[in-house]
Amino acid sequence: MEPNTRSTGRLPAAFLTPGSSSFMDFLADHSPELLPGRRTLPPVQGVIEAPHGTTIVAASFPGGVVLAGDRRATMGNMIAQRDIEKVFPSDEYSAVGIAGTAGLAVEMVKLFQLELEHFEKVEGAQLSLEGKANRLSTMIRSNLGMAMQGLAVVPLFAGWDLERERGRIFSYDVTGGRSEEHGFAATGSGSLFARGSMKKLYREDLTEQQAVTLVVQALYDAADDDSATGGPDVARRIYPIVAVITEDGYRRLTEAESSEIARSILERRLEQPDGPRAELL
Amino acid sequence: MSTPFYVSPQQAMADRAEYARKGIARGRSLVVLQYADGIVFVGENPSRALHKFSEIYDRIGFAAAGKYNEYENLRIGGVRYADLRGYTYDRDDVTARGLANVYAQTLGTIFSSAGEKPYEVELVVAEVGTSPEGDQIYRLPHDGSIVDEHGSVAVGGNAEQIGNFLDQRHRDGMSLAEALKLAVQALSRDTNGSEREIPAERLEVAVLDRTRPQSRKFKRIVGRQLARLLESQEPATTPTDAESDEAETSED
């Protein structure tokens, strides 16, 4: 479907009709076939084989929030991709990390980014962080049909709330249910282990640097116990993707920064394979 | 039943053009200038909320003079066009040239169809390139023609006079402060040649800045940053005057 009508090249009437500020609403009216949620799948026996992304972790600290993801995509017992990216900026003050069917998740992120950007351009103002989180909820819900057939997408959303002036984390389930997480959160196959790791290490007064170290530790622990999560790959120079969102906006750690943290954690794990010890009491 | 009067096509077009031009002339003029790091949009706008300039896509900005509700409608149409195109193909496939063509068709078909009221707007679509040579500025008058501009352009009621003023003084590679001050100087000249002061809070300024690290290059300049740029000591006219003098002597 091309944006132009072929006859005259002028903007189609739908483009000039006053409507909502949502790009998804516009798509639903104008070219519904482009909306992922409108697709109907034929009945399939068993599970559809497609690459899956795995573990995403997030933690907040007094000046903001960090979101990080490992780099492995798996298809059954195979590693489908070693350097997949699962953490994306959704706009200047928020980011989304995805676990689940990779192809659908990346498409959902693309549409979500566009939804926020479109609203901002049309209205001349950003959505509230709560509004962004709700929008993502709606998108996951529209994917429910496919989720029931094994093609689920479960994101983790984090951002800087400009009104409340703090970082916030939202987690989702396959039905689009949304809940705000306090302190730290994880999603995906390795999330059980990552959450356990963070539970022991998390404190409320972490610095940005400490929060970044915390999430990379958690990813290491997830990779340690979950075969679908990839640890830092020193030989191929593939390190986790870490995003920090503060008052100044979204910033993705450079490869040099994330490799340094991953290497120093690896170094310590050579002496102490289970990582830092928490106090017994 | 009364017989309709015969009106020649030339006369009908002239009437429509006259009508549109009058509508546009009621609004204030605005200018778009190239500077070293991008493209700057400057206009007098007492409203904080109703903008004359806005972002269409990553590297594409939009400016309009004339009737607010009409250009706002075209602006949103452009945002929808750009977002849908970028979503269907790729972000790089959204270009100012494509957008300008679509606008030109839209303005043109309405202008020449007898049943509809012509748009009382004049638009500028600008795209910032990775280098100044890649910058594109298109001016779209009410009748749907496209003018490919370079350096500086003015639209609105007093556009011709302001445009001449800018043509004489604008040069390539100006700093943002220089370009901004030249633009304000141009805008503050009245039709009868006298100058008036435009206070900073009545100015709307935005840039497409190619040095921005984000892929979205559009940025509004407000408050302290605007005041600082207007107050900076870099001279806006002296070097240009010297240069135009040189140009004149070399022509002789």
Short mmCIF file of C-alpha atoms in Angstrom, two decimals:
data_model
loop_
_atom_site.label_atom_id
_atom_site.label_comp_id
_atom_site.label_asym_id
_atom_site.label_seq_id
_atom_site.Cartn_x
_atom_site.Cartn_y
_atom_site.Cartn_z
CA MET A 1 0.00 0.00 0.00
CA GLU A 2 1.54 3.27 -1.06
CA PRO A 3 0.84 6.50 0.75
CA ASN A 4 0.01 8.22 -2.54
CA THR A 5 -3.04 7.73 -4.61
CA ARG A 6 -1.69 7.00 -8.03
CA SER A 7 -4.08 9.15 -9.99
CA THR A 8 -3.06 12.67 -8.99
CA GLY A 9 -0.22 12.32 -6.49
CA ARG A 10 -2.03 14.57 -4.03
CA LEU A 11 -2.54 13.66 -0.41
CA PRO A 12 -5.49 11.26 -0.09
CA ALA A 13 -8.51 12.66 1.69
CA ALA A 14 -7.87 10.41 4.70
CA PHE A 15 -4.58 12.24 5.30
CA LEU A 16 -6.30 15.60 5.55
CA THR A 17 -9.27 14.46 7.60
CA PRO A 18 -9.10 15.60 11.21
CA GLY A 19 -8.62 12.60 13.45
CA SER A 20 -6.81 11.33 16.50
CA SER A 21 -3.11 11.87 17.13
CA SER A 22 -2.41 8.16 17.08
CA PHE A 23 -0.55 6.61 14.19
CA MET A 24 -2.13 3.23 14.95
CA ASP A 25 -5.62 4.68 14.69
CA PHE A 26 -4.67 6.25 11.39
CA LEU A 27 -3.33 2.92 10.11
CA ALA A 28 -6.46 1.13 11.28
CA ASP A 29 -8.59 3.53 9.20
CA HIS A 30 -6.37 3.89 6.19
CA SER A 31 -4.43 0.66 5.68
CA PRO A 32 -5.49 -1.85 8.33
CA GLU A 33 -3.52 -4.66 6.65
CA LEU A 34 -0.32 -3.03 7.92
CA LEU A 35 -1.30 -3.44 11.57
CA PRO A 36 0.30 -6.52 13.11
CA GLY A 37 -2.77 -7.24 15.26
CA ARG A 38 -5.06 -7.56 12.23
CA ARG A 39 -3.30 -10.59 10.86
CA THR A 40 -5.16 -13.87 11.05
CA LEU A 41 -3.12 -17.01 11.42
CA PRO A 42 -4.30 -20.33 10.00
CA PRO A 43 -4.84 -22.97 12.67
CA VAL A 44 -1.44 -24.55 13.37
CA GLN A 45 -0.69 -27.86 15.05
CA GLY A 46 1.91 -27.49 17.76
CA VAL A 47 4.27 -24.57 18.26
CA ILE A 48 5.52 -22.40 15.40
CA GLU A 49 9.32 -22.45 15.27
CA ALA A 50 10.73 -18.92 15.18
CA PRO A 51 13.69 -17.24 16.86
CA HIS A 52 13.03 -16.17 20.44
CA GLY A 53 14.71 -13.43 22.37
CA THR A 54 15.31 -14.17 25.99
CA THR A 55 16.33 -12.16 29.03
CA ILE A 56 15.79 -8.46 29.72
CA VAL A 57 16.55 -6.81 33.08
CA ALA A 58 15.96 -3.33 34.46
CA ALA A 59 16.83 -1.51 37.66
CA SER A 60 16.16 1.98 38.90
CA PHE A 61 18.52 4.25 40.83
CA PRO A 62 17.92 7.71 42.30
CA GLY A 63 18.85 9.58 39.06
CA GLY A 64 17.22 7.30 36.51
CA VAL A 65 16.80 3.77 35.29
CA VAL A 66 18.89 1.18 33.42
CA LEU A 67 17.63 -1.43 30.99
CA ALA A 68 19.82 -4.24 29.67
CA GLY A 69 19.50 -7.33 27.53
CA ASP A 70 21.65 -10.29 26.53
CA ARG A 71 22.40 -10.93 22.87
CA ARG A 72 21.16 -14.45 22.23
CA ALA A 73 18.20 -15.53 20.11
CA THR A 74 17.24 -19.19 20.23
CA MET A 75 15.08 -21.45 18.12
CA GLY A 76 14.33 -24.58 20.10
CA ASN A 77 17.68 -25.89 21.24
CA MET A 78 19.56 -23.98 18.55
CA ILE A 79 21.20 -20.59 18.89
CA ALA A 80 19.56 -18.62 16.08
CA GLN A 81 21.59 -15.44 16.46
CA ARG A 82 24.46 -14.43 18.75
CA ASP A 83 24.32 -10.68 18.42
CA ILE A 84 20.64 -9.79 18.35
CA GLU A 85 19.61 -6.42 19.81
CA LYS A 86 16.70 -6.50 22.21
CA VAL A 87 16.88 -3.10 23.86
CA PHE A 88 15.63 -0.12 21.85
CA PRO A 89 15.00 3.54 22.56
CA SER A 90 11.27 4.17 22.20
CA ASP A 91 11.73 7.93 22.36
CA GLU A 92 14.05 10.43 24.01
CA TYR A 93 13.04 9.49 27.58
CA SER A 94 12.10 5.84 27.41
CA ALA A 95 13.30 2.47 26.21
CA VAL A 96 11.79 -0.92 25.61
CA GLY A 97 13.42 -4.34 25.92
CA ILE A 98 11.79 -7.33 24.30
CA ALA A 99 11.54 -11.02 25.09
CA GLY A 100 9.56 -13.48 23.04
CA THR A 101 9.20 -14.05 19.30
CA ALA A 102 11.93 -11.85 17.88
CA GLY A 103 10.41 -11.02 14.51
CA LEU A 104 7.08 -9.89 15.94
CA ALA A 105 8.73 -8.09 18.84
CA VAL A 106 11.00 -6.02 16.61
CA GLU A 107 8.01 -5.08 14.47
CA MET A 108 6.06 -4.11 17.58
CA VAL A 109 8.91 -1.91 18.77
CA LYS A 110 9.09 -0.19 15.41
CA LEU A 111 5.38 0.57 15.51
CA PHE A 112 5.59 1.67 19.14
CA GLN A 113 8.45 4.08 18.40
CA LEU A 114 6.46 5.50 15.51
CA GLU A 115 3.33 5.79 17.65
CA LEU A 116 5.15 7.93 20.23
CA GLU A 117 6.94 10.02 17.62
CA HIS A 118 3.77 10.58 15.62
CA PHE A 119 1.88 11.76 18.68
CA GLU A 120 4.70 14.10 19.61
CA LYS A 121 4.84 15.65 16.15
CA VAL A 122 1.09 16.07 15.78
CA GLU A 123 0.40 17.36 19.29
CA GLY A 124 3.64 19.24 19.81
CA ALA A 125 4.00 17.57 23.22
CA GLN A 126 5.12 14.19 24.50
CA LEU A 127 2.80 11.59 25.98
CA SER A 128 3.14 11.11 29.73
CA LEU A 129 5.20 8.07 30.75
CA GLU A 130 1.98 6.47 31.99
CA GLY A 131 0.40 7.14 28.59
CA LYS A 132 3.31 5.50 26.80
CA ALA A 133 3.12 2.44 29.06
CA ASN A 134 -0.63 2.13 28.40
CA ARG A 135 -0.12 2.40 24.65
CA LEU A 136 2.32 -0.52 24.79
CA SER A 137 -0.26 -2.48 26.75
CA THR A 138 -2.81 -2.02 23.97
CA MET A 139 -0.32 -3.22 21.38
CA ILE A 140 0.47 -6.43 23.29
CA ARG A 141 -3.23 -7.09 23.74
CA SER A 142 -3.77 -6.81 19.99
CA ASN A 143 -1.22 -9.60 19.58
CA LEU A 144 -3.12 -11.96 21.88
CA GLY A 145 -4.35 -14.20 19.05
CA MET A 146 -0.81 -14.94 17.99
CA ALA A 147 0.39 -15.21 21.58
CA MET A 148 -2.10 -18.07 22.05
CA GLN A 149 -0.35 -19.88 19.19
CA GLY A 150 3.03 -19.56 20.81
CA LEU A 151 4.11 -16.27 19.22
CA ALA A 152 4.09 -14.19 22.36
CA VAL A 153 5.86 -10.87 22.87
CA VAL A 154 6.60 -9.75 26.42
CA PRO A 155 8.40 -6.43 26.72
CA LEU A 156 9.87 -4.54 29.63
CA PHE A 157 9.38 -0.78 29.47
CA ALA A 158 11.45 1.77 31.37
CA GLY A 159 11.68 5.52 31.25
CA TRP A 160 12.25 8.80 32.98
CA ASP A 161 9.00 10.33 34.22
CA LEU A 162 9.36 14.04 33.49
CA GLU A 163 6.51 14.99 35.81
CA ARG A 164 7.42 12.88 38.83
CA GLU A 165 11.14 13.27 38.14
CA ARG A 166 12.16 9.67 38.64
CA GLY A 167 12.86 6.54 36.64
CA ARG A 168 10.03 4.00 36.39
CA ILE A 169 9.81 0.41 35.18
CA PHE A 170 6.75 -1.38 33.77
CA SER A 171 6.45 -5.08 33.11
CA TYR A 172 3.81 -6.84 31.00
CA ASP A 173 2.23 -10.25 30.57
CA VAL A 174 1.06 -11.80 27.28
CA THR A 175 -2.47 -10.48 27.70
CA GLY A 176 -1.26 -6.89 27.91
CA GLY A 177 -1.59 -6.74 31.69
CA ARG A 178 0.69 -4.02 32.95
CA SER A 179 2.29 -3.56 36.34
CA GLU A 180 4.72 -1.04 37.66
CA GLU A 181 7.81 -2.59 39.23
CA HIS A 182 9.69 -0.98 42.07
CA GLY A 183 13.45 -1.19 42.13
CA PHE A 184 14.15 -3.91 39.61
CA ALA A 185 12.45 -6.25 37.16
CA ALA A 186 13.21 -8.95 34.64
CA THR A 187 11.42 -10.73 31.83
CA GLY A 188 12.15 -13.68 29.56
CA SER A 189 13.39 -17.22 30.09
CA GLY A 190 16.34 -16.27 32.32
CA SER A 191 14.30 -13.81 34.35
CA LEU A 192 13.91 -16.14 37.35
CA PHE A 193 17.66 -16.29 37.86
CA ALA A 194 18.21 -12.63 37.04
CA ARG A 195 15.56 -11.59 39.52
CA GLY A 196 17.10 -13.74 42.23
CA SER A 197 20.47 -12.21 41.55
CA MET A 198 19.16 -8.64 41.68
CA LYS A 199 17.11 -9.33 44.79
CA LYS A 200 20.32 -10.05 46.69
CA LEU A 201 22.36 -7.18 45.25
CA TYR A 202 19.86 -4.34 44.84
CA ARG A 203 19.87 -1.33 47.14
CA GLU A 204 17.88 1.85 46.79
CA ASP A 205 20.86 4.20 46.85
CA LEU A 206 22.84 2.79 43.92
CA THR A 207 24.82 5.14 41.71
CA GLU A 208 24.38 4.97 37.95
CA GLN A 209 27.62 3.00 37.61
CA GLN A 210 26.55 0.53 40.33
CA ALA A 211 23.13 0.08 38.75
CA VAL A 212 24.78 -0.75 35.42
CA THR A 213 27.05 -3.28 37.14
CA LEU A 214 24.01 -4.76 38.90
CA VAL A 215 22.11 -5.48 35.69
CA VAL A 216 25.15 -6.97 33.96
CA GLN A 217 25.72 -9.22 37.02
CA ALA A 218 22.08 -10.29 36.79
CA LEU A 219 22.45 -11.13 33.09
CA TYR A 220 25.56 -13.14 33.89
CA ASP A 221 23.64 -15.12 36.50
CA ALA A 222 20.77 -15.67 34.07
CA ALA A 223 23.16 -16.95 31.41
CA ASP A 224 24.83 -19.15 34.03
CA ASP A 225 21.66 -21.11 34.72
CA ASP A 226 19.48 -20.64 31.62
CA SER A 227 20.70 -22.14 28.34
CA ALA A 228 18.64 -19.70 26.27
CA THR A 229 20.40 -16.65 27.69
CA GLY A 230 23.82 -15.73 26.33
CA GLY A 231 26.65 -14.56 28.54
CA PRO A 232 29.27 -12.02 27.47
CA ASP A 233 31.09 -13.48 24.45
CA VAL A 234 34.68 -12.33 24.88
CA ALA A 235 36.02 -14.22 21.88
CA ARG A 236 33.57 -12.58 19.47
CA ARG A 237 33.43 -9.27 21.36
CA ILE A 238 29.66 -9.47 21.87
CA TYR A 239 28.59 -7.81 25.11
CA PRO A 240 25.16 -7.07 26.59
CA ILE A 241 23.36 -3.94 25.47
CA VAL A 242 22.85 -1.52 28.32
CA ALA A 243 20.74 1.64 28.11
CA VAL A 244 20.64 4.35 30.77
CA ILE A 245 17.76 6.82 30.91
CA THR A 246 18.09 9.90 33.08
CA GLU A 247 16.86 13.48 33.09
CA ASP A 248 19.19 14.02 30.11
CA GLY A 249 17.42 11.37 28.09
CA TYR A 250 18.28 8.00 26.60
CA ARG A 251 21.89 6.92 26.34
CA ARG A 252 23.17 3.57 25.17
CA LEU A 253 26.49 2.49 26.65
CA THR A 254 29.23 2.30 24.04
CA GLU A 255 30.81 -1.04 23.32
CA ALA A 256 33.94 0.07 25.17
CA GLU A 257 31.91 0.86 28.30
CA SER A 258 29.83 -2.31 28.33
CA SER A 259 32.81 -4.52 27.51
CA GLU A 260 34.78 -3.01 30.39
CA ILE A 261 32.03 -3.82 32.89
CA ALA A 262 31.46 -7.29 31.45
CA ARG A 263 35.19 -8.03 31.54
CA SER A 264 35.64 -6.89 35.11
CA ILE A 265 32.70 -9.06 36.18
CA LEU A 266 34.19 -12.02 34.28
CA GLU A 267 37.50 -11.43 35.99
CA ARG A 268 35.92 -11.66 39.43
CA ARG A 269 33.89 -14.69 38.46
CA LEU A 270 37.07 -16.57 37.62
CA GLU A 271 37.90 -16.41 41.32
CA GLN A 272 34.32 -16.60 42.59
CA PRO A 273 32.08 -18.38 40.04
CA ASP A 274 28.85 -17.62 41.90
CA GLY A 275 29.48 -13.90 42.06
CA PRO A 276 29.31 -11.44 44.95
CA ARG A 277 27.99 -12.79 48.26
CA ALA A 278 25.17 -11.13 50.15
CA GLU A 279 25.15 -11.00 53.96
CA LEU A 280 23.47 -13.92 55.73
CA LEU A 281 21.57 -11.69 58.09
CA MET B 1 -33.59 29.98 -13.81
CA SER B 2 -30.83 32.47 -14.33
CA THR B 3 -27.99 31.86 -16.79
CA PRO B 4 -24.54 31.94 -15.15
CA PHE B 5 -22.21 34.67 -16.39
CA TYR B 6 -19.32 33.58 -18.55
CA VAL B 7 -15.96 34.01 -16.80
CA SER B 8 -12.81 33.35 -18.82
CA PRO B 9 -10.41 30.76 -17.36
CA GLN B 10 -7.69 33.41 -17.12
CA GLN B 11 -9.96 35.66 -15.13
CA ALA B 12 -11.09 32.83 -12.86
CA MET B 13 -7.48 31.88 -12.09
CA ALA B 14 -6.47 35.48 -11.51
CA ASP B 15 -9.38 35.92 -9.10
CA ARG B 16 -8.47 32.81 -7.19
CA ALA B 17 -4.80 33.82 -7.01
CA GLU B 18 -5.79 37.28 -5.80
CA TYR B 19 -8.02 35.74 -3.14
CA ALA B 20 -5.28 33.38 -1.91
CA ARG B 21 -2.59 36.07 -1.92
CA LYS B 22 -4.76 38.40 0.14
CA GLY B 23 -5.33 35.66 2.70
CA ILE B 24 -1.62 34.96 2.96
CA ALA B 25 -0.74 38.64 3.23
CA ARG B 26 -2.84 38.95 6.39
CA GLY B 27 -0.38 36.70 8.26
CA ARG B 28 3.15 37.66 9.21
CA SER B 29 6.10 36.72 7.04
CA LEU B 30 8.72 34.19 8.03
CA VAL B 31 12.16 33.31 6.75
CA VAL B 32 14.18 30.13 6.31
CA LEU B 33 17.96 30.39 6.04
CA GLN B 34 20.84 28.02 5.55
CA TYR B 35 23.69 28.34 8.02
CA ALA B 36 26.91 26.39 8.50
CA ASP B 37 25.40 23.54 10.56
CA GLY B 38 21.94 23.36 9.06
CA ILE B 39 18.79 25.33 8.37
CA VAL B 40 17.17 27.90 10.66
CA PHE B 41 13.49 28.92 10.67
CA VAL B 42 12.65 32.37 12.06
CA GLY B 43 9.29 34.09 12.32
CA GLU B 44 7.34 36.51 14.43
CA ASN B 45 4.72 34.58 16.37
CA PRO B 46 3.08 35.92 19.52
CA SER B 47 1.62 32.48 20.31
CA ARG B 48 3.60 29.96 22.37
CA ALA B 49 1.40 27.04 21.46
CA LEU B 50 0.37 27.51 17.84
CA HIS B 51 3.51 26.93 15.85
CA LYS B 52 4.47 28.08 12.37
CA PHE B 53 7.37 25.64 12.20
CA SER B 54 7.42 22.00 13.00
CA GLU B 55 9.06 18.67 12.48
CA ILE B 56 7.79 16.41 9.73
CA TYR B 57 10.40 13.69 9.85
CA ASP B 58 14.01 12.99 10.86
CA ARG B 59 15.65 15.59 8.62
CA ILE B 60 12.60 17.40 7.30
CA GLY B 61 11.06 20.57 8.68
CA PHE B 62 7.95 22.50 7.73
CA ALA B 63 7.17 26.23 7.78
CA ALA B 64 3.99 27.96 6.76
CA ALA B 65 2.47 31.40 6.37
CA GLY B 66 -1.20 32.12 5.91
CA LYS B 67 -4.31 30.63 7.45
CA TYR B 68 -3.52 28.57 10.54
CA ASN B 69 -6.23 25.92 10.25
CA GLU B 70 -5.36 25.26 6.62
CA TYR B 71 -1.62 24.84 7.04
CA GLU B 72 -2.07 22.84 10.24
CA ASN B 73 -4.23 20.46 8.25
CA LEU B 74 -1.55 20.19 5.55
CA ARG B 75 1.14 19.73 8.20
CA ILE B 76 -0.64 16.78 9.79
CA GLY B 77 -1.25 15.32 6.33
CA GLY B 78 2.50 15.59 5.75
CA VAL B 79 3.35 13.92 9.06
CA ARG B 80 0.98 11.07 8.20
CA TYR B 81 2.44 10.78 4.71
CA ALA B 82 6.01 10.70 6.05
CA ASP B 83 5.34 8.28 8.90
CA LEU B 84 3.38 5.89 6.71
CA ARG B 85 6.04 5.98 4.01
CA GLY B 86 8.85 5.42 6.51
CA TYR B 87 6.91 2.55 8.10
CA THR B 88 6.14 0.88 4.77
CA TYR B 89 9.61 1.26 3.26
CA ASP B 90 12.50 2.72 5.25
CA ARG B 91 13.25 5.94 7.10
CA ASP B 92 15.70 6.94 4.36
CA ASP B 93 12.94 6.77 1.76
CA VAL B 94 11.19 9.82 3.19
CA THR B 95 12.54 12.87 1.37
CA ALA B 96 11.72 16.56 1.22
CA ARG B 97 11.45 16.32 -2.56
CA GLY B 98 8.77 13.63 -2.30
CA LEU B 99 6.89 15.57 0.34
CA ALA B 100 7.12 18.82 -1.63
CA ASN B 101 5.68 17.05 -4.67
CA VAL B 102 2.75 15.72 -2.71
CA TYR B 103 2.06 19.17 -1.25
CA ALA B 104 2.35 20.77 -4.67
CA GLN B 105 -0.19 18.33 -6.10
CA THR B 106 -2.53 18.92 -3.20
CA LEU B 107 -2.33 22.71 -3.41
CA GLY B 108 -2.44 22.67 -7.21
CA THR B 109 -5.47 20.43 -7.70
CA ILE B 110 -7.49 22.42 -5.20
CA PHE B 111 -6.37 25.71 -6.73
CA SER B 112 -7.49 24.73 -10.22
CA SER B 113 -10.72 22.97 -9.29
CA ALA B 114 -13.58 25.43 -9.51
CA GLY B 115 -15.66 23.76 -6.81
CA GLU B 116 -13.20 24.18 -3.93
CA LYS B 117 -11.77 27.17 -2.13
CA PRO B 118 -8.04 27.54 -2.80
CA TYR B 119 -5.66 27.21 0.16
CA GLU B 120 -4.59 30.56 1.61
CA VAL B 121 -1.15 29.27 2.55
CA GLU B 122 2.43 29.43 1.42
CA LEU B 123 4.68 26.58 2.59
CA VAL B 124 8.36 25.83 2.92
CA VAL B 125 9.62 22.25 3.13
CA ALA B 126 13.29 21.95 4.07
CA GLU B 127 15.59 18.98 4.48
CA VAL B 128 19.00 19.18 6.11
CA GLY B 129 21.74 17.15 4.44
CA THR B 130 24.90 15.67 5.91
CA SER B 131 26.79 18.64 4.40
CA PRO B 132 25.57 22.11 3.30
CA GLU B 133 25.55 20.91 -0.33
CA GLY B 134 22.93 18.33 0.61
CA ASP B 135 20.49 20.87 2.08
CA GLN B 136 17.21 21.25 0.20
CA ILE B 137 14.69 24.06 0.55
CA TYR B 138 11.44 24.09 -1.41
CA ARG B 139 8.97 26.95 -1.44
CA LEU B 140 5.37 26.12 -2.30
CA PRO B 141 3.15 29.06 -3.18
CA HIS B 142 -0.65 28.82 -2.96
CA ASP B 143 -1.08 27.65 -6.57
CA GLY B 144 0.93 24.46 -6.18
CA SER B 145 4.09 25.43 -8.04
CA ILE B 146 7.42 24.35 -6.53
CA VAL B 147 10.43 26.65 -6.26
CA ASP B 148 13.77 25.08 -5.40
CA GLU B 149 15.53 27.67 -3.23
CA HIS B 150 19.09 28.09 -2.10
CA GLY B 151 20.52 30.10 0.78
CA SER B 152 17.51 31.99 2.04
CA VAL B 153 13.79 32.22 1.41
CA ALA B 154 10.97 34.36 2.75
CA VAL B 155 7.26 33.60 2.57
CA GLY B 156 4.15 35.53 3.60
CA GLY B 157 2.69 38.91 2.82
CA ASN B 158 5.87 40.95 2.79
CA ALA B 159 8.00 38.17 1.32
CA GLU B 160 9.33 39.95 -1.73
CA GLN B 161 10.89 42.83 0.17
CA ILE B 162 12.33 40.59 2.90
CA GLY B 163 13.60 38.16 0.29
CA ASN B 164 15.49 40.92 -1.52
CA PHE B 165 17.00 42.12 1.75
CA LEU B 166 18.17 38.58 2.55
CA ASP B 167 19.49 37.87 -0.95
CA GLN B 168 21.84 40.81 -0.65
CA ARG B 169 23.18 39.90 2.78
CA HIS B 170 22.99 36.14 3.16
CA ARG B 171 26.14 34.15 2.45
CA ASP B 172 27.07 30.49 2.77
CA GLY B 173 28.65 29.25 5.99
CA MET B 174 27.15 31.81 8.40
CA SER B 175 27.10 30.86 12.07
CA LEU B 176 23.70 30.26 13.70
CA ALA B 177 23.90 33.56 15.61
CA GLU B 178 24.74 35.48 12.44
CA ALA B 179 21.98 33.87 10.43
CA LEU B 180 19.47 34.40 13.24
CA LYS B 181 20.32 38.08 13.61
CA LEU B 182 20.15 38.62 9.86
CA ALA B 183 16.73 36.96 9.84
CA VAL B 184 15.43 39.15 12.67
CA GLN B 185 16.79 42.24 10.92
CA ALA B 186 14.98 41.24 7.74
CA LEU B 187 11.71 40.56 9.55
CA SER B 188 11.75 43.82 11.49
CA ARG B 189 11.71 45.98 8.37
CA ASP B 190 8.26 47.32 7.58
CA THR B 191 6.83 47.81 4.12
CA ASN B 192 7.59 51.51 4.23
CA GLY B 193 11.26 50.85 5.05
CA SER B 194 11.20 51.85 8.72
CA GLU B 195 12.47 49.39 11.36
CA ARG B 196 10.69 48.20 14.43
CA GLU B 197 11.84 46.08 17.33
CA ILE B 198 10.71 42.44 17.62
CA PRO B 199 11.21 41.30 21.23
CA ALA B 200 12.69 37.84 21.72
CA GLU B 201 9.49 36.51 23.31
CA ARG B 202 7.58 37.20 20.10
CA LEU B 203 10.05 35.22 18.01
CA GLU B 204 9.58 31.62 17.05
CA VAL B 205 12.88 29.98 16.14
CA ALA B 206 13.64 26.39 15.18
CA VAL B 207 16.57 24.64 13.53
CA LEU B 208 17.35 21.52 11.59
CA ASP B 209 20.78 20.92 13.04
CA ARG B 210 22.90 18.36 11.19
CA THR B 211 25.31 18.09 14.17
CA ARG B 212 22.63 16.69 16.51
CA PRO B 213 23.57 13.13 17.48
CA GLN B 214 19.94 11.89 17.31
CA SER B 215 18.45 10.92 13.98
CA ARG B 216 15.74 13.56 14.52
CA LYS B 217 17.42 16.85 13.67
CA PHE B 218 14.58 19.29 14.36
CA LYS B 219 14.89 21.40 17.48
CA ARG B 220 13.14 24.50 18.81
CA ILE B 221 15.29 27.29 20.16
CA VAL B 222 13.64 28.99 23.12
CA GLY B 223 14.31 30.92 26.29
CA ARG B 224 17.88 31.39 27.42
CA GLN B 225 19.46 29.79 24.38
CA LEU B 226 17.57 32.17 22.09
CA ALA B 227 18.50 35.21 24.18
CA ARG B 228 22.14 34.16 24.21
CA LEU B 229 22.22 33.79 20.43
CA LEU B 230 20.58 37.17 19.91
CA GLU B 231 22.96 38.88 22.31
CA SER B 232 26.17 37.30 21.02
CA GLN B 233 28.61 39.83 19.69
CA GLU B 234 29.21 38.33 16.28
CA PRO B 235 28.37 40.99 13.70
CA ALA B 236 25.50 40.10 11.42
CA THR B 237 25.96 42.52 8.59
CA THR B 238 29.48 43.94 8.42
CA PRO B 239 31.29 41.04 6.76
CA THR B 240 28.40 40.51 4.36
CA ASP B 241 28.42 44.16 3.36
CA ALA B 242 32.14 43.96 2.68
CA GLU B 243 31.58 40.82 0.65
CA SER B 244 28.77 42.27 -1.42
CA ASP B 245 30.93 45.35 -2.08
CA GLU B 246 33.66 43.07 -3.30
CA ALA B 247 31.22 41.23 -5.50
CA GLU B 248 30.08 44.49 -7.02
CA THR B 249 33.61 45.70 -7.74
CA SER B 250 34.63 42.41 -9.30
CA GLU B 251 31.62 42.61 -11.59
CA ASP B 252 32.68 46.01 -12.89
#
